[in-house]
PDB file of C-alpha atoms in Angstrom:
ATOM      1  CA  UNK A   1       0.000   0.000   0.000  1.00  0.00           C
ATOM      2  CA  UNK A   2       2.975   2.393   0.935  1.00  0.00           C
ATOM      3  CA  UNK A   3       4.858   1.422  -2.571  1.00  0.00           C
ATOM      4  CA  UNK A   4       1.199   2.511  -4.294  1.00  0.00           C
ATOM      5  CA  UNK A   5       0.696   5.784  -2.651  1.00  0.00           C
ATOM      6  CA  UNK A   6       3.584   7.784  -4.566  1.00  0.00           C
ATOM      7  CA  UNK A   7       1.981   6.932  -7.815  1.00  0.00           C
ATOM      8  CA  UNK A   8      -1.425   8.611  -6.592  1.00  0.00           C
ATOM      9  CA  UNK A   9      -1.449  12.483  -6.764  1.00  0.00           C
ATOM     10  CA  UNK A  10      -1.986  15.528  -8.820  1.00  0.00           C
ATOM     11  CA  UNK A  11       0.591  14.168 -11.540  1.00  0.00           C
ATOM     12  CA  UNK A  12      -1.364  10.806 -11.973  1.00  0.00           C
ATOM     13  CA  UNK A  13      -5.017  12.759 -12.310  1.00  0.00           C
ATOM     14  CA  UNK A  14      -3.085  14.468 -15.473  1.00  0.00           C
ATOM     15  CA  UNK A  15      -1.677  11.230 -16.705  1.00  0.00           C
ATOM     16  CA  UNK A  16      -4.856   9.646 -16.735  1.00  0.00           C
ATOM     17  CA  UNK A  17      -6.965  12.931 -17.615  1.00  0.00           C
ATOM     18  CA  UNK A  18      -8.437  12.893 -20.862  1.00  0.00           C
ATOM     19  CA  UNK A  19      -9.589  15.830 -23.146  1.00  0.00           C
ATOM     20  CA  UNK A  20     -12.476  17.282 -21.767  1.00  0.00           C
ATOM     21  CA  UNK A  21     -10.258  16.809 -18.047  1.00  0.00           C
ATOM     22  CA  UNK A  22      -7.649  18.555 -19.448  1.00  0.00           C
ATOM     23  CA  UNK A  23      -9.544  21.382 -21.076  1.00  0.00           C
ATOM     24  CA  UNK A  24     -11.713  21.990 -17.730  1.00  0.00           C
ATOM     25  CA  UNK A  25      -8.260  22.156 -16.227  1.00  0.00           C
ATOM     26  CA  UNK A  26      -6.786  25.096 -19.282  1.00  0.00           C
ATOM     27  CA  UNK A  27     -10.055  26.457 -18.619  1.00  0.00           C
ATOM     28  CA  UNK A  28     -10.104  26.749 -14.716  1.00  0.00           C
ATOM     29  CA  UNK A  29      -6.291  28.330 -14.953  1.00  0.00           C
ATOM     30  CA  UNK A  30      -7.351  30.823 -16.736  1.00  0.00           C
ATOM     31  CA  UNK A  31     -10.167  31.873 -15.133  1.00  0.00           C
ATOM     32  CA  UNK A  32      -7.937  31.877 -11.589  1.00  0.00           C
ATOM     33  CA  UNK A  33      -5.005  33.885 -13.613  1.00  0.00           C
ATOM     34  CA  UNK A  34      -7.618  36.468 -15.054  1.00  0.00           C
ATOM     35  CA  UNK A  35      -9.328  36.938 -11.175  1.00  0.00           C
ATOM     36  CA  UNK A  36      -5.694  37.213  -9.740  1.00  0.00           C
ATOM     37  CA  UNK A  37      -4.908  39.982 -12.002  1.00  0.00           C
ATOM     38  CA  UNK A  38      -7.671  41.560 -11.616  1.00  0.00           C
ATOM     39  CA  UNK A  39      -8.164  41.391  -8.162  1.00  0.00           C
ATOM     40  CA  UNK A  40      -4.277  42.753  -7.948  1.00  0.00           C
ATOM     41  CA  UNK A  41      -4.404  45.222 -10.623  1.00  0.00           C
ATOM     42  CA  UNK A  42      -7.947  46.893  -9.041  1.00  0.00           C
ATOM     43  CA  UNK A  43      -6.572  47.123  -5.627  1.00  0.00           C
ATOM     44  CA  UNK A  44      -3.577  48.187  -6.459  1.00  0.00           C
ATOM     45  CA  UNK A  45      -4.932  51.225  -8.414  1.00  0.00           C
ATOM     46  CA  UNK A  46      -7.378  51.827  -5.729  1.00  0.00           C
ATOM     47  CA  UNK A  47      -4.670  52.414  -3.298  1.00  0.00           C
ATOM     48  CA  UNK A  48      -2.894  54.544  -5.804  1.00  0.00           C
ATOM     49  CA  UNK A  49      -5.414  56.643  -6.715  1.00  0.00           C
ATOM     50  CA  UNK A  50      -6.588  56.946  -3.185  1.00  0.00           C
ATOM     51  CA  UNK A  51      -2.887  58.379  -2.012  1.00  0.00           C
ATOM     52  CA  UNK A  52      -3.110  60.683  -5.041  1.00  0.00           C
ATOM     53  CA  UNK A  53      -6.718  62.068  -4.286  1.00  0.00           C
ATOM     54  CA  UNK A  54      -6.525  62.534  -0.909  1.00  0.00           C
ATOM     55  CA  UNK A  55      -3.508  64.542  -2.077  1.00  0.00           C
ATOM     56  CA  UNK A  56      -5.368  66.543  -4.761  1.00  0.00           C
ATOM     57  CA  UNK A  57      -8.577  67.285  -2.331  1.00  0.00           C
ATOM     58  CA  UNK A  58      -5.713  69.015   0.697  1.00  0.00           C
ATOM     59  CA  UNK A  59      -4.235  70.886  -2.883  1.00  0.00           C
ATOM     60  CA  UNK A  60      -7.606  71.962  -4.054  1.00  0.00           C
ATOM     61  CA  UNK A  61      -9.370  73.660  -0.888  1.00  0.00           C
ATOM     62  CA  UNK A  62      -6.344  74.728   0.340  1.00  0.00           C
ATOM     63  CA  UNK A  63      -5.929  76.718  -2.908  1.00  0.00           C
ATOM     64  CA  UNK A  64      -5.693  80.448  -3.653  1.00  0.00           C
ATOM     65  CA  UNK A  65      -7.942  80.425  -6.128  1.00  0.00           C
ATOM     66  CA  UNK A  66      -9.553  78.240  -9.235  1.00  0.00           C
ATOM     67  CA  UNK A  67      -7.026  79.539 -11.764  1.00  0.00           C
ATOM     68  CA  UNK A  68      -4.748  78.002  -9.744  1.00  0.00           C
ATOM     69  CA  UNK A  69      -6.242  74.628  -9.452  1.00  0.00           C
ATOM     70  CA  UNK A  70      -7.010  74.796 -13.519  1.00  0.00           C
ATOM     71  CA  UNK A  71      -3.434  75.434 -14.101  1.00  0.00           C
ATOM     72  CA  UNK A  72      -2.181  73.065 -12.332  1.00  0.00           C
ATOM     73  CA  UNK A  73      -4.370  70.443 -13.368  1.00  0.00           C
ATOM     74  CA  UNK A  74      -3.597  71.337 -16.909  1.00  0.00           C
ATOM     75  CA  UNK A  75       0.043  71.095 -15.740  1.00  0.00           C
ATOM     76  CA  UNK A  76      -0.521  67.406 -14.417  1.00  0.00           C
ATOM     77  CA  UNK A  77      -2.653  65.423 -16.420  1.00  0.00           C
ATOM     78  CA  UNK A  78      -6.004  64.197 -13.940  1.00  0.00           C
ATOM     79  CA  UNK A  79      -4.563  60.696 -13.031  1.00  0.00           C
ATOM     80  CA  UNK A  80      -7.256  60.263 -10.414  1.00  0.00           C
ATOM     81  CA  UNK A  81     -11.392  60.746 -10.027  1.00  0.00           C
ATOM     82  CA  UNK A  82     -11.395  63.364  -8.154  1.00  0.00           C
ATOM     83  CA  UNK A  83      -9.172  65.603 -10.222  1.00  0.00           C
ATOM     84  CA  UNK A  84     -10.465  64.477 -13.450  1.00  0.00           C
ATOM     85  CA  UNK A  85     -14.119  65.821 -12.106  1.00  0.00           C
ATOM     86  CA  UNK A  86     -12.849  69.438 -11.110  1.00  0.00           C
ATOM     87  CA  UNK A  87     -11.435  69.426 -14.479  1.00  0.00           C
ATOM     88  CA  UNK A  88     -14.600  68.578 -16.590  1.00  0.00           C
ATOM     89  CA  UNK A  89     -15.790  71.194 -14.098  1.00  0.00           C
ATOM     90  CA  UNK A  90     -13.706  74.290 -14.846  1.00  0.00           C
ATOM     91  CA  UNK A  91     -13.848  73.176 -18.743  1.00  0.00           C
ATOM     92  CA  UNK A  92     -17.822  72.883 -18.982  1.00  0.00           C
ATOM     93  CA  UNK A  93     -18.758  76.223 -16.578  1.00  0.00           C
ATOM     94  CA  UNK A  94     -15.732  78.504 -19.004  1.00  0.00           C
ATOM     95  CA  UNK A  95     -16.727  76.936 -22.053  1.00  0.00           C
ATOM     96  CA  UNK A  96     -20.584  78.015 -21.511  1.00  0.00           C
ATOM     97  CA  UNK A  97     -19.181  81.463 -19.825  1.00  0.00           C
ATOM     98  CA  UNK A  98     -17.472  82.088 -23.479  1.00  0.00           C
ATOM     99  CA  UNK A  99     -19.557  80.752 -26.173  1.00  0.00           C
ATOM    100  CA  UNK A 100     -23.082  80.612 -23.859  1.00  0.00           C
ATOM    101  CA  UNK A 101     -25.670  78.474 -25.782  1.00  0.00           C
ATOM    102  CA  UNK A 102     -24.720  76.792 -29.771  1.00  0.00           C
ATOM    103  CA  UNK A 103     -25.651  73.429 -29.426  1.00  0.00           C
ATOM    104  CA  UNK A 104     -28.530  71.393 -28.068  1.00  0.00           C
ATOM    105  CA  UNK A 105     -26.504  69.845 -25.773  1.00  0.00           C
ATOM    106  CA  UNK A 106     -25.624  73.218 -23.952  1.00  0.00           C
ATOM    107  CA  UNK A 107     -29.393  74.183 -23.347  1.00  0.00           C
ATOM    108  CA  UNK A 108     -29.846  75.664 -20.284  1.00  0.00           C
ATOM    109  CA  UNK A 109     -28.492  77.512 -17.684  1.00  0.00           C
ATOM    110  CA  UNK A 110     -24.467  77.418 -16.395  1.00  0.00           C
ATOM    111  CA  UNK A 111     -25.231  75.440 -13.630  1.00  0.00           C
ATOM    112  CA  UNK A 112     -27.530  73.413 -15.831  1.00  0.00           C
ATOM    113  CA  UNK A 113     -24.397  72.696 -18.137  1.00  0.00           C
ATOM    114  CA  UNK A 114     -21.947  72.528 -15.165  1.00  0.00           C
ATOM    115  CA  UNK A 115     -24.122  69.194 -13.318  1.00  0.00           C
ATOM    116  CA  UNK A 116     -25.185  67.387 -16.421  1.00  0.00           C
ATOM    117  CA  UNK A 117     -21.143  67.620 -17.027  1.00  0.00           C
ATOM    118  CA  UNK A 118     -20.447  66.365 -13.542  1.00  0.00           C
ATOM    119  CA  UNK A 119     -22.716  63.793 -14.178  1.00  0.00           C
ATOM    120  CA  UNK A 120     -21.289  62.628 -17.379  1.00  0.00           C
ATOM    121  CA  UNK A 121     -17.968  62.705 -15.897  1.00  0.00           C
ATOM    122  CA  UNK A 122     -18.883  60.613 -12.683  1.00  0.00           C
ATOM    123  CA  UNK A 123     -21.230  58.162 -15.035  1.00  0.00           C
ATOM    124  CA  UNK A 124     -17.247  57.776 -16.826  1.00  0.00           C
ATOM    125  CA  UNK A 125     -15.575  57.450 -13.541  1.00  0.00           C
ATOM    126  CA  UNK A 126     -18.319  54.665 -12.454  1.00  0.00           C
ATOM    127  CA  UNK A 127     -18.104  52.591 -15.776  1.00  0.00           C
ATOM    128  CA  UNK A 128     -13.983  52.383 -15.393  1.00  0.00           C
ATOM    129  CA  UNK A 129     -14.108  51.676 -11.547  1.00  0.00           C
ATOM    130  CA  UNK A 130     -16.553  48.922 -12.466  1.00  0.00           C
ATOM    131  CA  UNK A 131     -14.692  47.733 -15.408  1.00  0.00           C
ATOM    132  CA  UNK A 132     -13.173  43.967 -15.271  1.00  0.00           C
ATOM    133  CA  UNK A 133     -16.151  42.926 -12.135  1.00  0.00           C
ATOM    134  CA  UNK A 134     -18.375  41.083 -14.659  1.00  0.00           C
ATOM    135  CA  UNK A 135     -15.310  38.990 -15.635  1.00  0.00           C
ATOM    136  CA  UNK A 136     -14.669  38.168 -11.253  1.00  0.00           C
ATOM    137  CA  UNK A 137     -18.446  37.889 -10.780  1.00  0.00           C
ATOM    138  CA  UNK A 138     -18.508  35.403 -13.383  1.00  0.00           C
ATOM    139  CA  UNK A 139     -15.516  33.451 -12.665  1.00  0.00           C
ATOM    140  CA  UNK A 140     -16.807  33.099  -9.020  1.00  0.00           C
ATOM    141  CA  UNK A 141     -20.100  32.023  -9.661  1.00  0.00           C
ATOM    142  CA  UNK A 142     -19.442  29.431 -12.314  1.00  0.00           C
ATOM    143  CA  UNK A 143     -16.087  28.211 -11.418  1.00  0.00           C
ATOM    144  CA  UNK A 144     -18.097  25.431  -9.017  1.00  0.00           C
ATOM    145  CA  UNK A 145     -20.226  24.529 -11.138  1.00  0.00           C
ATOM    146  CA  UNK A 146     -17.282  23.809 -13.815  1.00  0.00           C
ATOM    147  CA  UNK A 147     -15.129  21.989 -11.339  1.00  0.00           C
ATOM    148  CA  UNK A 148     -17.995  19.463 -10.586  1.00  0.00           C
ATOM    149  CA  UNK A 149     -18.728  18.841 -13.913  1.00  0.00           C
ATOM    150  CA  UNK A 150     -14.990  17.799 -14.077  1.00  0.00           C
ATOM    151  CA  UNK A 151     -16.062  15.486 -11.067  1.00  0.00           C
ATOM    152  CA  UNK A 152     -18.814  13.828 -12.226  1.00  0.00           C
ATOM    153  CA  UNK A 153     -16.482  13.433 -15.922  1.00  0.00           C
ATOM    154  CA  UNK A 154     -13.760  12.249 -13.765  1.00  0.00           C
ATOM    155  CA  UNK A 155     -16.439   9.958 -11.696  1.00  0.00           C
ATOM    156  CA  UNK A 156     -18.054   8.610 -14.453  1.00  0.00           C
ATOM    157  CA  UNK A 157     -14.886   7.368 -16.571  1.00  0.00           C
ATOM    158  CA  UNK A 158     -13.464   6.117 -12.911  1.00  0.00           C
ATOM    159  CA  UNK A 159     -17.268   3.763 -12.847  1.00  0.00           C
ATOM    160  CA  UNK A 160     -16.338   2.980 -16.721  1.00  0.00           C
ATOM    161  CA  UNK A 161     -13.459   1.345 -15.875  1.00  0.00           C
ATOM    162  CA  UNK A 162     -14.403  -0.701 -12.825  1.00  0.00           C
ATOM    163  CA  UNK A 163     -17.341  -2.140 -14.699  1.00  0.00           C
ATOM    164  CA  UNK A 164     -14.713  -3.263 -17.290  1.00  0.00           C
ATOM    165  CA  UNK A 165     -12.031  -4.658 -14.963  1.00  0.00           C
ATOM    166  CA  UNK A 166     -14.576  -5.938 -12.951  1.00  0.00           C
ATOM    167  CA  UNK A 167     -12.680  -5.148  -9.895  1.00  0.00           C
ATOM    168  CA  UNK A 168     -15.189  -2.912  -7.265  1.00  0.00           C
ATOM    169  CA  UNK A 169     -12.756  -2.830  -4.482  1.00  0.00           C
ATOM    170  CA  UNK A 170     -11.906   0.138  -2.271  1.00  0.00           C
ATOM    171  CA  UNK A 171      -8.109  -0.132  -3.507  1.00  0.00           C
ATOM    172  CA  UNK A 172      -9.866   0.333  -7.336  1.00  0.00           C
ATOM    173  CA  UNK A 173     -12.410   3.238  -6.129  1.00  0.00           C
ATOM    174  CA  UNK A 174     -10.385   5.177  -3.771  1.00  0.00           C
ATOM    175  CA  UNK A 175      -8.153   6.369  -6.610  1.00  0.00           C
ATOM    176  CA  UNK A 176      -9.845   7.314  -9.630  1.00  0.00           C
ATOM    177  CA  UNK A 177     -12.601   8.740  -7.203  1.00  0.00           C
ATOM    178  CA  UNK A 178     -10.202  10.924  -5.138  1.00  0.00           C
ATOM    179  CA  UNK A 179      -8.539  12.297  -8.608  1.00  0.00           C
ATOM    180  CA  UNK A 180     -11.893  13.180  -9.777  1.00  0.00           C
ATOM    181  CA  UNK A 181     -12.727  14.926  -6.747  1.00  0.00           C
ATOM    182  CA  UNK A 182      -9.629  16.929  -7.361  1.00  0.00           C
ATOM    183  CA  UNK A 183     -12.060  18.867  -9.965  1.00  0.00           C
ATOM    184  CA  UNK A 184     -14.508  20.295  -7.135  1.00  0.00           C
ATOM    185  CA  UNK A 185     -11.453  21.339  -5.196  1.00  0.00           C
ATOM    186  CA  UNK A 186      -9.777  23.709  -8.479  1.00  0.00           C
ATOM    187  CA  UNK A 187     -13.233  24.994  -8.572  1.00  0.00           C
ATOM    188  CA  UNK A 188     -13.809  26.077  -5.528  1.00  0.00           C
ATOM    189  CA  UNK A 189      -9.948  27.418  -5.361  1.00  0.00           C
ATOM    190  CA  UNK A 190     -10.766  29.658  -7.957  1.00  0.00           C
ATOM    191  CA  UNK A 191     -14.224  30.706  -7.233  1.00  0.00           C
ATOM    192  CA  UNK A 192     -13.312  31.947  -3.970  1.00  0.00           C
ATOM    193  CA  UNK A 193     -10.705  34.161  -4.098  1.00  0.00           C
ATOM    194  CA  UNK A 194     -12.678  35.223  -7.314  1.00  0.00           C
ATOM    195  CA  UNK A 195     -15.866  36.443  -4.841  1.00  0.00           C
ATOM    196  CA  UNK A 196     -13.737  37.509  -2.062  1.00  0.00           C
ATOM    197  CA  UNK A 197     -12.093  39.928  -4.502  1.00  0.00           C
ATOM    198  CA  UNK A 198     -15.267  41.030  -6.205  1.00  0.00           C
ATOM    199  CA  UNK A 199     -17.018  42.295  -2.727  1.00  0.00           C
ATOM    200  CA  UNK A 200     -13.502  43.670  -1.674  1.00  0.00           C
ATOM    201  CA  UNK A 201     -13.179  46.106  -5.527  1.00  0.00           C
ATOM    202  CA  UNK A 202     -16.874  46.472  -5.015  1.00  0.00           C
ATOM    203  CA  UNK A 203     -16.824  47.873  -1.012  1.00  0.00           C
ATOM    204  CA  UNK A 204     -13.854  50.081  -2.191  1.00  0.00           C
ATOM    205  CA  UNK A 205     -15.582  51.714  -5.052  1.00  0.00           C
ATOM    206  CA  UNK A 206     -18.960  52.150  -3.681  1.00  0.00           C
ATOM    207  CA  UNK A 207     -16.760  54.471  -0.730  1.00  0.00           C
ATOM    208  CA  UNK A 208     -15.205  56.094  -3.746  1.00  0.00           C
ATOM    209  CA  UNK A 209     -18.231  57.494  -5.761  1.00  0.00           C
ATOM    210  CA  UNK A 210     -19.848  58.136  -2.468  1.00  0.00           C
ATOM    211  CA  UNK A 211     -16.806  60.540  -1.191  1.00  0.00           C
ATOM    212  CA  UNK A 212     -16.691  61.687  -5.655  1.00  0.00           C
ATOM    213  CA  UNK A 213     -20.676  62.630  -5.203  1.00  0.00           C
ATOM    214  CA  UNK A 214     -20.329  64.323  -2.104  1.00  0.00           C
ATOM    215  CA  UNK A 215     -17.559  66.414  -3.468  1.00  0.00           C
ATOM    216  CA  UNK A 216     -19.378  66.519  -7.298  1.00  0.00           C
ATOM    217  CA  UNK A 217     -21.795  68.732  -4.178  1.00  0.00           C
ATOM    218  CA  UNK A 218     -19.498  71.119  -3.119  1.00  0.00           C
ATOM    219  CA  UNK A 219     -17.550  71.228  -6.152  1.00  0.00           C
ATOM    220  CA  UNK A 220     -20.576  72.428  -7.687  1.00  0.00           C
ATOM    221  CA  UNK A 221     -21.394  75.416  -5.315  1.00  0.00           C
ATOM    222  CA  UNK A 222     -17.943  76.244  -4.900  1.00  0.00           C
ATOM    223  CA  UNK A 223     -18.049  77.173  -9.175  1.00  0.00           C
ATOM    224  CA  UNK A 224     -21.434  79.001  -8.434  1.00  0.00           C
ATOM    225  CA  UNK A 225     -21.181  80.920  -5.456  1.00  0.00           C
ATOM    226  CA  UNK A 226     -17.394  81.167  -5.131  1.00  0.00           C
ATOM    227  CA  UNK A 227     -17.408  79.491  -1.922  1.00  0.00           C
ATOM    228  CA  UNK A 228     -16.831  76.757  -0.311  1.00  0.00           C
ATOM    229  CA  UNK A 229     -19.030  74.752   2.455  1.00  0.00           C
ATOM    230  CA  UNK A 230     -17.675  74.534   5.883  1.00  0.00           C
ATOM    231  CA  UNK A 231     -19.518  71.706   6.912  1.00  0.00           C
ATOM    232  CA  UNK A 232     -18.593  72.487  10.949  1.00  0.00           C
ATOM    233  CA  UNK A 233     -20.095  75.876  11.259  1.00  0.00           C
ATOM    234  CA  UNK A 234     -22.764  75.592   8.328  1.00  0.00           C
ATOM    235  CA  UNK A 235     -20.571  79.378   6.984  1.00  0.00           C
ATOM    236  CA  UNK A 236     -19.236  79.465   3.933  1.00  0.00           C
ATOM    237  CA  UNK A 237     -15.854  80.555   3.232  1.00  0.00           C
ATOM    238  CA  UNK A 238     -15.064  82.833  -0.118  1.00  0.00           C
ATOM    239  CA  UNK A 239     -12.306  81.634  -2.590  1.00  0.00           C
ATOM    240  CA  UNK A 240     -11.277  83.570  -5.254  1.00  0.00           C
ATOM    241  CA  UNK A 241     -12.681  82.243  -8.683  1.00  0.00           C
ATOM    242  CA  UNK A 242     -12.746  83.401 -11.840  1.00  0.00           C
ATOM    243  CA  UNK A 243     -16.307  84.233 -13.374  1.00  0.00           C
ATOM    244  CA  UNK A 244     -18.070  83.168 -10.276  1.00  0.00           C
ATOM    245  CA  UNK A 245     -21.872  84.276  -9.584  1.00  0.00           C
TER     246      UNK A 245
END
């Protein structure tokens, strides 16, 4: 029994795979290598672009004025959401300031213009946080499901070949059954960290675009009063800004 237990593993379940085995197998590798990167690549960015906005928001109220903030974001290329919104911002209430009302989709008032902009622009910065989640939510609902029909494969060619040999023993079964098994277990190690990930990228984004509405808010009094919202004593506090009403 000792001398047989080498031989059974991972590397016999390949040797003994067959096509469809071996494709579930391609198939669940690339679904774990696509979640990994994913999952990496997302938090990764999160954490960078929350070091660089929480950078950007002390630069931007603690600004002289607007001019300032414009030319320094023209300066630095937005590389964050919260940067990339003031932008759109300052672009979309000058723009209507110089050339007022041309086209159909500059009806209205400034501050008309000015929040269907921020809305635009936050719609953007919603559809790239989300982008790559249908691809984890996917992987981590399926990937069972695809692992235990590698199982009941593995199972079923494993009963095949007992009824052949004739031979029903536990010695026979405990093999080919275990290796099947093997399938469930790559499912479930790639669903998991697949979900895990997924509510982890999702938590993390729903705080940004909460914190990016809030501030789409104040951002969008502070271009039409001139002033920004102390939240502590209810006051406002006037910043110098260009064109302000």
């Amino acid at each position: 029994m000792d001398a047989a237990t080498p031989g059974i593993g991972f590397g016999h379940f390949l040797a003994q795979a067959d096509g469809v085995a071996k494709f579930i197998l391609v198939l669940m590798a690339v679904a774990s290598a696509a979640s990994w990167y994913l999952i990496v690549t997302k938090l990764v960015s999160y954490a960078r672009a929350k070091r660089r906005s929480s950078a950007f928001l002390d630069f931007f109220w603690n600004a002289p004025s607007l001019d300032v903030v414009a030319a320094q974001i023209e300066q630095k290329h937005p590389d964050e959401p919260f940067s990339h919104l003031v932008y759109h911002a300052i672009v979309a209430s000058r723009h209507h300031e110089r050339h007022g009302i041309n086209r159909l989709n500059e009806a209205g008032s400034s501050s008309d213009f000015v929040t269907r902009t921020l809305r635009k622009t936050i719609d953007e910065e919603t559809a790239s946080l989300e982008s790559g989640l249908t691809v984890l939510a996917s992987v981590g609902s399926t990937a069972p499901f695809v692992g235990l029909l590698g199982t009941v494969w593995g199972i079923y060619h494993a009963l095949v070949a007992i009824g052949v040999s004739g031979a029903g023993t536990l010695d026979k079964v405990a093999g080919p059954v275990g290796e099947a098994l093997i399938m469930t277990a790559i499912g479930l190690a790639v669903a998991i960290p697949a979900v895990l990930g997924y509510n982890l990228i999702v938590r993390a984004n729903r705080l940004t675009l909460a914190q990016l509405d809030a501030f789409a808010h104040d951002l969008f009094a502070f271009l039409g009063t001139g002033a920004k919202i102390d939240a502590a004593g209810g006051n406002v506090t006037p910043l110098k800004v260009s064109g302000a009403r």
